[in-house]
Amino acid sequence: MAHAPCFASDNYAGVHPTVMAALAAANVGPAPAYGADALTRAACARFKEVLGENAEPFFVFLGTAANVLALQAMTRPHHAVLAASSAHINVDECGAPERILGCKLMCVDTAGGKLTPGDLRPFLSHLGNEHHNQPRVVSIAQATELGTVYGIDEIQALADFAHENGLLLHMDGARLGNAAAALGCDLRDLTSSAGVDALSFGGTKNGLMFGEAVVFFRPDLARDFPFIRKQGMQLCSKMRFIAAQFLALLDGGLWRANAAQANAMARLLADKVAGIPGLRLTQPVETNAVFASLAPRAIARLQERFAFYVWDHERHVVRWMTSFATTEAEVEAFAAAVRQEVAAAEAGAEA
Amino acid sequence: MAHAPCFASDNYAGVHPTVMAALAAANVGPAPAYGADALTRAACARFKEVLGENAEPFFVFLGTAANVLALQAMTRPHHAVLAASSAHINVDECGAPERILGCKLMCVDTAGGKLTPGDLRPFLSHLGNEHHNQPRVVSIAQATELGTVYGIDEIQALADFAHENGLLLHMDGARLGNAAAALGCDLRDLTSSAGVDALSFGGTKNGLMFGEAVVFFRPDLARDFPFIRKQGMQLCSKMRFIAAQFLALLDGGLWRANAAQANAMARLLADKVAGIPGLRLTQPVETNAVFASLAPRAIARLQERFAFYVWDHERHVVRWMTSFATTEAEVEAFAAAVRQEVAAAEAGAEA
Amino acid sequence: MAHAPCFASDNYAGVHPTVMAALAAANVGPAPAYGADALTRAACARFKEVLGENAEPFFVFLGTAANVLALQAMTRPHHAVLAASSAHINVDECGAPERILGCKLMCVDTAGGKLTPGDLRPFLSHLGNEHHNQPRVVSIAQATELGTVYGIDEIQALADFAHENGLLLHMDGARLGNAAAALGCDLRDLTSSAGVDALSFGGTKNGLMFGEAVVFFRPDLARDFPFIRKQGMQLCSKMRFIAAQFLALLDGGLWRANAAQANAMARLLADKVAGIPGLRLTQPVETNAVFASLAPRAIARLQERFAFYVWDHERHVVRWMTSFATTEAEVEAFAAAVRQEVAAAEAGAEA
Amino acid sequence: MAHAPCFASDNYAGVHPTVMAALAAANVGPAPAYGADALTRAACARFKEVLGENAEPFFVFLGTAANVLALQAMTRPHHAVLAASSAHINVDECGAPERILGCKLMCVDTAGGKLTPGDLRPFLSHLGNEHHNQPRVVSIAQATELGTVYGIDEIQALADFAHENGLLLHMDGARLGNAAAALGCDLRDLTSSAGVDALSFGGTKNGLMFGEAVVFFRPDLARDFPFIRKQGMQLCSKMRFIAAQFLALLDGGLWRANAAQANAMARLLADKVAGIPGLRLTQPVETNAVFASLAPRAIARLQERFAFYVWDHERHVVRWMTSFATTEAEVEAFAAAVRQEVAAAEAGAEA
């Protein structure tokens, strides 16, 4: 282990070796640019097998763009997107949604990052009133930014609510693999079968070098997307190199193996630290993130040796995130350090 | 030669082996995301060595984004960008500049894709008039979309004109390496030393898998760019993989070797087809593109076997583009086919 | 005549007395805001009588907004609007169309400001190509910015061309009244009956204080317009005061009387100056503008006494514009001055 | 009293007779368009006298545009605007701020619509972090949308907080006159002297037909505003008719008289209904709005006869708004009806 264990984010990880091999294998001679190549065709076909025949996939470079451009295909600027306050689109995209869509985000504070139909109903009260943005899309993250997971029935309930009220359902699936691995279900169970209209399917956080997919489950949403993608500065010229990565991820269940490893390491970490006096897990550990509150001095000492983020400075909550590349040995080393530093901080506090 | 020779575009080429090796070498353990890693630091330092200490480089995914976001840092929506009608920003970016900047492009028809101060002067007549967009940036491509090259003095003259009139000079350097190789000069001779204020430095068309750099030569332009890049959906999480490619390109002069090979192959092709009766070169061949007019039936026959684009359907002008990966054998095979098909078409026309 | 005759623009004129009286009459007690009042209902009904039952009118404050918001209802940002280079939307709105629509304007140089289907056909060659904005709207001005007028058959031909190619036809009718008065036809002959899909109907230049109408002739274009107008910052709270003005304009043919007076005065002016040696009319005088070339020194001397604009500084072309308020005496005084100054300039040139 | 008393909004009122007379008086002969006329010059000078020599006024058509365009001059799209959740810019402008600025609004729930520095401090925690919009403007409404008023010291405290943290202070003064009348101070005491950087100065709600002013107190903010206004579709061609109204409003203290009348009528209404069993005033009545909770059946009965808005359907809170045109007799008639209907509802509830 040449490098210190890292619990900062799953995008600190490198590229899975199988994916790297696929990139090398794709580098043979010239190929048509902008997606008119054989690998891109194959990857699109593969997506249809995995997610359903009605899936219309489009590759883009990164997750923020997948979210924003998917939402652009679903909205006009006088619309509103309903989301949890903790949503990536609300807090981590430097306002790209407002800037590119022109829309307002209408956000709800939630405990665990998950929306319910009950959270959304109040936003319908101004339908038809020209003074107010008109709700048009419900956007949920699966898994959420807090590591929690929607059950299939919960997604279906949101889809039903949306469709009954003339809205659409978008899923930010930057960590969809982690959710499916956690629930032990197929990707389509959480998306097309559950009523999702548009999906941002994450690759980078599950072992790719770069690349995400926007997948529409309604042809009307897909119709203008080639133009939206190009104008949105997300049309990759050497697209075969995104396609090859996704083929590697979808073939042989690599996506699930990677996600399961990440989840298992978070579970292991949670188990190791769960009983430590002075440390409290603040969210259920359902995928690859552990949220914990601990003494500020313990946080500071740990950050000297390990990379991770403080999630809530006021409440001393940290986020520890695992990836496909996280190992048991890393988790154990880290958990031991946590135990030691929290104990030291507790002792200091009593002294 | 497993694949047919391809003269469609330099972005049909794959990844240079040295670049691919650099990607593999960068894939070691975790690294901070979003550019806070050692490779990105090293690549930025390398850019300063190459382009001058005042260079402020930022990596993005693709060339359209490099152009549009560089221009965004230089403009407000009531400004105008002055460019040649043939500019990539005008014709090949699906209106991303207008969409993202909010600005108007004011374009001039040119013979060879190159602007002169004389072309620009008429646009200054409405300065200060609130009814009209205010010219703010002159944007030139080096090399141009027509394969031609600005001399250093020509760039300097445009920079002087711009600065004397309160404008800024942007260079779309998607093929800057080809221009520098053609002129036998350094990259900085064409950019910082010549008065360029902001540069889109191309990587993808010169052997990278993906990745371009926006380089500012004035600190005030760079100040807000981290936010512009993030909101512009171009902040790469695993940025070390762009940085590693650029390090490979800049180290040991790979950029120049690649560009010189592409240029030489275009030169060779031009020489081979120059004397063919019924074929006319429509642009001077200064970098890696050959523009030629020939009989429509010859074009059609050639397109059955080789990939290339018709540039002007009305005038039967085609563009043949070479890349770092183009070989002499490919050029010779193609030139022979051109000679044969043009002769056949001519014979047919006479018959 | 307390003030100097003014030939600068029809928006230098004041408010027609009948319109001013209507404003005073509308100022009785409170009335629902934002168009839910009786006068707005009446004005909308009146528009349907005048333009056809399929007319869906919406009031806005000014002409630039009428154009831009009408076009917004017809486009998405990856579309393009086809127009004459001389169009108000291209040259006189400080880039508001690009800024608000996100679209590219694709413009054609024309002699007299009028488009033909032949001008538009070349723009169809990139339909379906994601690298290029997709033509969606043809926008024409009736009367044009050069004072010329489309015949009914010319409008119909453009509408047919547009509809056959999946495009829509927008008419900038800032001076629609002048065109209808010139042609001696009804407003609907030039709009709904001729295949126009959306109309900017001008009021300010024909005697109103402020106020224009956007009129859609297809219900799908009107559907979201209440939101587009509000978000576009054009929803007037005390809307009865726009409605009252339009009722005054449409009742009893005031619109035609005003426009006919303006046209007649331009005709008179053209006739008076037509034979002057050294003066040349550069456009046919079909509505309320006279374009003429004359010696620079004559222009300068005239501008000391009369307000008007130089249209083309290089070619010494001026625009003299009349309004509903222009009188014969004003025209005669001005024409005499023109004759005198041009003669003096000619004499000076010969000396 | 020909019409029913109206307590819906101050923009249901008509035009003050003095203002209407000023409009008629301004309608003499032609005048330069777009603000180059004598009345506009006079009105701008008058604004400087009233608000201070550093005031740079610009006229626009309506309040939403005044707010949005003022904010546009103060921001770039990666910025954020901090405001109360109840702010007009947040809830009543159909997302025009997000659409036009590209910025995110960051809003705070408040009891009475008023912000404090303590509310704002948490938003500073992400300064410099490229993943998050950067706070740039604090926007407050004076008077607030809830009828409350900031004291001079409260404005000064917000201005100090803003400036100490590199932010700017914007004031939505759609009802600034009402606030100044309530506090018995001058307009400049609440604006330039208190540290406000940019002001939306309301006219329409205080007796004008249409027209608002954007006033900057820093020359750098004003510099590009002519272009922002034109591109923002708010440059009035016959601008003298806005200027004339503002001259009438500012001359002889008409603004204060109108506002004081509106305030007095709200005070009277509050006093008349204050003691009614079953009715509760939910906000302090400081300007021209009365917020009250009462039984739903009383609300319904009153709305059959009088125009007013339900503010909060869940909590049965109504807003009763007075204007310069509201009379004592109207208030008394309405208060009597309120008393009667609330009593009836209470009786019914007990029965």
PDB file of N, CA and C in Angstrom, chain A residues 164-222:
ATOM      1  N   GLU A 164     -49.229  11.526 -12.447  1.00  0.00           N
ATOM      2  CA  GLU A 164     -50.619  11.940 -12.185  1.00  0.00           C
ATOM      3  C   GLU A 164     -50.777  13.452 -12.224  1.00  0.00           C
ATOM      4  N   ASN A 165     -49.686  14.147 -11.960  1.00  0.00           N
ATOM      5  CA  ASN A 165     -49.758  15.603 -11.905  1.00  0.00           C
ATOM      6  C   ASN A 165     -49.064  16.277 -13.084  1.00  0.00           C
ATOM      7  N   GLY A 166     -48.834  15.501 -14.126  1.00  0.00           N
ATOM      8  CA  GLY A 166     -48.250  16.098 -15.325  1.00  0.00           C
ATOM      9  C   GLY A 166     -46.770  16.403 -15.204  1.00  0.00           C
ATOM     10  N   LEU A 167     -46.104  15.770 -14.272  1.00  0.00           N
ATOM     11  CA  LEU A 167     -44.668  15.988 -14.093  1.00  0.00           C
ATOM     12  C   LEU A 167     -43.893  14.781 -14.617  1.00  0.00           C
ATOM     13  N   LEU A 168     -42.591  14.941 -14.685  1.00  0.00           N
ATOM     14  CA  LEU A 168     -41.688  13.878 -15.109  1.00  0.00           C
ATOM     15  C   LEU A 168     -40.747  13.533 -13.953  1.00  0.00           C
ATOM     16  N   LEU A 169     -40.222  12.317 -13.990  1.00  0.00           N
ATOM     17  CA  LEU A 169     -39.297  11.879 -12.936  1.00  0.00           C
ATOM     18  C   LEU A 169     -37.899  11.693 -13.512  1.00  0.00           C
ATOM     19  N   HIS A 170     -36.959  12.441 -12.943  1.00  0.00           N
ATOM     20  CA  HIS A 170     -35.538  12.310 -13.303  1.00  0.00           C
ATOM     21  C   HIS A 170     -34.781  11.671 -12.147  1.00  0.00           C
ATOM     22  N   MET A 171     -33.878  10.780 -12.494  1.00  0.00           N
ATOM     23  CA  MET A 171     -33.042  10.151 -11.473  1.00  0.00           C
ATOM     24  C   MET A 171     -31.573  10.479 -11.720  1.00  0.00           C
ATOM     25  N   ASP A 172     -30.946  11.072 -10.701  1.00  0.00           N
ATOM     26  CA  ASP A 172     -29.503  11.268 -10.723  1.00  0.00           C
ATOM     27  C   ASP A 172     -28.870   9.978 -10.225  1.00  0.00           C
ATOM     28  N   GLY A 173     -28.416   9.167 -11.176  1.00  0.00           N
ATOM     29  CA  GLY A 173     -27.859   7.866 -10.833  1.00  0.00           C
ATOM     30  C   GLY A 173     -26.339   7.857 -10.838  1.00  0.00           C
ATOM     31  N   ALA A 174     -25.750   8.934 -10.331  1.00  0.00           N
ATOM     32  CA  ALA A 174     -24.279   8.964 -10.262  1.00  0.00           C
ATOM     33  C   ALA A 174     -23.773   7.739  -9.512  1.00  0.00           C
ATOM     34  N   ARG A 175     -24.576   7.266  -8.564  1.00  0.00           N
ATOM     35  CA  ARG A 175     -24.230   6.054  -7.802  1.00  0.00           C
ATOM     36  C   ARG A 175     -25.359   5.025  -7.896  1.00  0.00           C
ATOM     37  N   LEU A 176     -25.935   4.896  -9.093  1.00  0.00           N
ATOM     38  CA  LEU A 176     -27.029   3.944  -9.265  1.00  0.00           C
ATOM     39  C   LEU A 176     -26.558   2.512  -9.024  1.00  0.00           C
ATOM     40  N   GLY A 177     -25.336   2.226  -9.458  1.00  0.00           N
ATOM     41  CA  GLY A 177     -24.802   0.888  -9.229  1.00  0.00           C
ATOM     42  C   GLY A 177     -24.757   0.546  -7.753  1.00  0.00           C
ATOM     43  N   ASN A 178     -24.363   1.486  -6.943  1.00  0.00           N
ATOM     44  CA  ASN A 178     -24.316   1.218  -5.507  1.00  0.00           C
ATOM     45  C   ASN A 178     -25.702   0.926  -4.959  1.00  0.00           C
ATOM     46  N   ALA A 179     -26.696   1.633  -5.460  1.00  0.00           N
ATOM     47  CA  ALA A 179     -28.057   1.384  -4.983  1.00  0.00           C
ATOM     48  C   ALA A 179     -28.530  -0.001  -5.404  1.00  0.00           C
ATOM     49  N   ALA A 180     -28.285  -0.350  -6.662  1.00  0.00           N
ATOM     50  CA  ALA A 180     -28.740  -1.661  -7.142  1.00  0.00           C
ATOM     51  C   ALA A 180     -28.007  -2.789  -6.424  1.00  0.00           C
ATOM     52  N   ALA A 181     -26.734  -2.587  -6.187  1.00  0.00           N
ATOM     53  CA  ALA A 181     -25.988  -3.598  -5.447  1.00  0.00           C
ATOM     54  C   ALA A 181     -26.537  -3.725  -4.026  1.00  0.00           C
ATOM     55  N   ALA A 182     -26.872  -2.606  -3.421  1.00  0.00           N
ATOM     56  CA  ALA A 182     -27.397  -2.639  -2.056  1.00  0.00           C
ATOM     57  C   ALA A 182     -28.735  -3.361  -1.995  1.00  0.00           C
ATOM     58  N   LEU A 183     -29.568  -3.122  -3.007  1.00  0.00           N
ATOM     59  CA  LEU A 183     -30.910  -3.702  -3.000  1.00  0.00           C
ATOM     60  C   LEU A 183     -30.925  -5.096  -3.620  1.00  0.00           C
ATOM     61  N   GLY A 184     -29.831  -5.468  -4.264  1.00  0.00           N
ATOM     62  CA  GLY A 184     -29.783  -6.768  -4.909  1.00  0.00           C
ATOM     63  C   GLY A 184     -30.742  -6.893  -6.080  1.00  0.00           C
ATOM     64  N   CYS A 185     -30.961  -5.806  -6.750  1.00  0.00           N
ATOM     65  CA  CYS A 185     -31.901  -5.843  -7.869  1.00  0.00           C
ATOM     66  C   CYS A 185     -31.187  -5.457  -9.151  1.00  0.00           C
ATOM     67  N   ASP A 186     -31.894  -5.507 -10.261  1.00  0.00           N
ATOM     68  CA  ASP A 186     -31.333  -5.099 -11.539  1.00  0.00           C
ATOM     69  C   ASP A 186     -31.453  -3.592 -11.706  1.00  0.00           C
ATOM     70  N   LEU A 187     -30.653  -3.085 -12.606  1.00  0.00           N
ATOM     71  CA  LEU A 187     -30.687  -1.645 -12.874  1.00  0.00           C
ATOM     72  C   LEU A 187     -32.047  -1.225 -13.409  1.00  0.00           C
ATOM     73  N   ARG A 188     -32.653  -2.080 -14.184  1.00  0.00           N
ATOM     74  CA  ARG A 188     -33.936  -1.666 -14.768  1.00  0.00           C
ATOM     75  C   ARG A 188     -35.052  -1.645 -13.725  1.00  0.00           C
ATOM     76  N   ASP A 189     -34.905  -2.444 -12.686  1.00  0.00           N
ATOM     77  CA  ASP A 189     -35.921  -2.423 -11.628  1.00  0.00           C
ATOM     78  C   ASP A 189     -36.049  -1.038 -10.997  1.00  0.00           C
ATOM     79  N   LEU A 190     -34.937  -0.339 -10.976  1.00  0.00           N
ATOM     80  CA  LEU A 190     -34.895   0.970 -10.306  1.00  0.00           C
ATOM     81  C   LEU A 190     -35.176   2.113 -11.264  1.00  0.00           C
ATOM     82  N   THR A 191     -35.289   1.820 -12.525  1.00  0.00           N
ATOM     83  CA  THR A 191     -35.374   2.902 -13.509  1.00  0.00           C
ATOM     84  C   THR A 191     -36.597   2.731 -14.411  1.00  0.00           C
ATOM     85  N   SER A 192     -36.407   2.096 -15.546  1.00  0.00           N
ATOM     86  CA  SER A 192     -37.529   2.026 -16.492  1.00  0.00           C
ATOM     87  C   SER A 192     -38.738   1.325 -15.877  1.00  0.00           C
ATOM     88  N   SER A 193     -38.516   0.231 -15.179  1.00  0.00           N
ATOM     89  CA  SER A 193     -39.648  -0.506 -14.614  1.00  0.00           C
ATOM     90  C   SER A 193     -40.335   0.263 -13.492  1.00  0.00           C
ATOM     91  N   ALA A 194     -39.598   1.167 -12.876  1.00  0.00           N
ATOM     92  CA  ALA A 194     -40.180   1.913 -11.751  1.00  0.00           C
ATOM     93  C   ALA A 194     -40.783   3.240 -12.180  1.00  0.00           C
ATOM     94  N   GLY A 195     -40.761   3.521 -13.474  1.00  0.00           N
ATOM     95  CA  GLY A 195     -41.425   4.727 -13.945  1.00  0.00           C
ATOM     96  C   GLY A 195     -40.523   5.940 -14.135  1.00  0.00           C
ATOM     97  N   VAL A 196     -39.220   5.741 -14.054  1.00  0.00           N
ATOM     98  CA  VAL A 196     -38.301   6.859 -14.283  1.00  0.00           C
ATOM     99  C   VAL A 196     -38.364   7.273 -15.754  1.00  0.00           C
ATOM    100  N   ASP A 197     -38.388   8.582 -15.999  1.00  0.00           N
ATOM    101  CA  ASP A 197     -38.464   9.084 -17.370  1.00  0.00           C
ATOM    102  C   ASP A 197     -37.101   9.398 -17.960  1.00  0.00           C
ATOM    103  N   ALA A 198     -36.188   9.807 -17.101  1.00  0.00           N
ATOM    104  CA  ALA A 198     -34.839  10.137 -17.588  1.00  0.00           C
ATOM    105  C   ALA A 198     -33.852   9.860 -16.474  1.00  0.00           C
ATOM    106  N   LEU A 199     -32.706   9.357 -16.874  1.00  0.00           N
ATOM    107  CA  LEU A 199     -31.703   8.882 -15.926  1.00  0.00           C
ATOM    108  C   LEU A 199     -30.335   9.446 -16.272  1.00  0.00           C
ATOM    109  N   SER A 200     -29.626   9.919 -15.253  1.00  0.00           N
ATOM    110  CA  SER A 200     -28.189  10.167 -15.388  1.00  0.00           C
ATOM    111  C   SER A 200     -27.500   8.928 -14.819  1.00  0.00           C
ATOM    112  N   PHE A 201     -26.830   8.193 -15.709  1.00  0.00           N
ATOM    113  CA  PHE A 201     -26.219   6.936 -15.279  1.00  0.00           C
ATOM    114  C   PHE A 201     -24.719   7.152 -15.072  1.00  0.00           C
ATOM    115  N   GLY A 202     -24.286   6.954 -13.847  1.00  0.00           N
ATOM    116  CA  GLY A 202     -22.924   7.305 -13.499  1.00  0.00           C
ATOM    117  C   GLY A 202     -21.901   6.253 -13.858  1.00  0.00           C
ATOM    118  N   GLY A 203     -20.759   6.691 -14.351  1.00  0.00           N
ATOM    119  CA  GLY A 203     -19.652   5.799 -14.620  1.00  0.00           C
ATOM    120  C   GLY A 203     -18.414   6.157 -13.811  1.00  0.00           C
ATOM    121  N   THR A 204     -18.120   7.441 -13.740  1.00  0.00           N
ATOM    122  CA  THR A 204     -16.851   7.884 -13.161  1.00  0.00           C
ATOM    123  C   THR A 204     -16.678   7.414 -11.721  1.00  0.00           C
ATOM    124  N   LYS A 205     -17.756   7.463 -10.948  1.00  0.00           N
ATOM    125  CA  LYS A 205     -17.641   7.092  -9.528  1.00  0.00           C
ATOM    126  C   LYS A 205     -17.640   5.585  -9.321  1.00  0.00           C
ATOM    127  N   ASN A 206     -17.812   4.846 -10.401  1.00  0.00           N
ATOM    128  CA  ASN A 206     -17.818   3.383 -10.264  1.00  0.00           C
ATOM    129  C   ASN A 206     -16.714   2.732 -11.100  1.00  0.00           C
ATOM    130  N   GLY A 207     -15.614   3.472 -11.314  1.00  0.00           N
ATOM    131  CA  GLY A 207     -14.441   2.842 -11.917  1.00  0.00           C
ATOM    132  C   GLY A 207     -14.040   3.307 -13.291  1.00  0.00           C
ATOM    133  N   LEU A 208     -14.798   4.231 -13.895  1.00  0.00           N
ATOM    134  CA  LEU A 208     -14.388   4.751 -15.199  1.00  0.00           C
ATOM    135  C   LEU A 208     -13.387   5.898 -15.023  1.00  0.00           C
ATOM    136  N   MET A 209     -12.711   6.216 -16.115  1.00  0.00           N
ATOM    137  CA  MET A 209     -11.823   7.375 -16.133  1.00  0.00           C
ATOM    138  C   MET A 209     -12.638   8.660 -16.267  1.00  0.00           C
ATOM    139  N   PHE A 210     -13.629   8.611 -17.138  1.00  0.00           N
ATOM    140  CA  PHE A 210     -14.558   9.726 -17.365  1.00  0.00           C
ATOM    141  C   PHE A 210     -15.714   9.144 -18.160  1.00  0.00           C
ATOM    142  N   GLY A 211     -16.840   9.820 -18.137  1.00  0.00           N
ATOM    143  CA  GLY A 211     -17.969   9.368 -18.940  1.00  0.00           C
ATOM    144  C   GLY A 211     -19.185   9.022 -18.107  1.00  0.00           C
ATOM    145  N   GLU A 212     -20.312   9.557 -18.520  1.00  0.00           N
ATOM    146  CA  GLU A 212     -21.610   9.293 -17.923  1.00  0.00           C
ATOM    147  C   GLU A 212     -22.594   9.102 -19.071  1.00  0.00           C
ATOM    148  N   ALA A 213     -23.730   8.534 -18.767  1.00  0.00           N
ATOM    149  CA  ALA A 213     -24.753   8.369 -19.802  1.00  0.00           C
ATOM    150  C   ALA A 213     -26.041   9.048 -19.367  1.00  0.00           C
ATOM    151  N   VAL A 214     -26.637   9.743 -20.313  1.00  0.00           N
ATOM    152  CA  VAL A 214     -28.009  10.210 -20.133  1.00  0.00           C
ATOM    153  C   VAL A 214     -28.897   9.203 -20.831  1.00  0.00           C
ATOM    154  N   VAL A 215     -29.875   8.661 -20.123  1.00  0.00           N
ATOM    155  CA  VAL A 215     -30.760   7.663 -20.712  1.00  0.00           C
ATOM    156  C   VAL A 215     -32.199   8.142 -20.578  1.00  0.00           C
ATOM    157  N   PHE A 216     -32.862   8.264 -21.721  1.00  0.00           N
ATOM    158  CA  PHE A 216     -34.275   8.636 -21.718  1.00  0.00           C
ATOM    159  C   PHE A 216     -35.115   7.390 -21.921  1.00  0.00           C
ATOM    160  N   PHE A 217     -36.261   7.347 -21.263  1.00  0.00           N
ATOM    161  CA  PHE A 217     -37.185   6.228 -21.438  1.00  0.00           C
ATOM    162  C   PHE A 217     -38.447   6.646 -22.178  1.00  0.00           C
ATOM    163  N   ARG A 218     -38.423   7.830 -22.721  1.00  0.00           N
ATOM    164  CA  ARG A 218     -39.523   8.327 -23.559  1.00  0.00           C
ATOM    165  C   ARG A 218     -38.914   8.924 -24.814  1.00  0.00           C
ATOM    166  N   PRO A 219     -39.368   8.508 -25.974  1.00  0.00           N
ATOM    167  CA  PRO A 219     -38.722   8.999 -27.209  1.00  0.00           C
ATOM    168  C   PRO A 219     -38.845  10.502 -27.399  1.00  0.00           C
ATOM    169  N   ASP A 220     -39.916  11.118 -26.895  1.00  0.00           N
ATOM    170  CA  ASP A 220     -40.049  12.564 -27.092  1.00  0.00           C
ATOM    171  C   ASP A 220     -38.959  13.340 -26.353  1.00  0.00           C
ATOM    172  N   LEU A 221     -38.497  12.788 -25.252  1.00  0.00           N
ATOM    173  CA  LEU A 221     -37.425  13.473 -24.524  1.00  0.00           C
ATOM    174  C   LEU A 221     -36.092  13.355 -25.262  1.00  0.00           C
ATOM    175  N   ALA A 222     -35.919  12.257 -25.972  1.00  0.00           N
ATOM    176  CA  ALA A 222     -34.644  12.007 -26.659  1.00  0.00           C
ATOM    177  C   ALA A 222     -34.515  12.762 -27.969  1.00  0.00           C
TER     178      ALA A 222
END
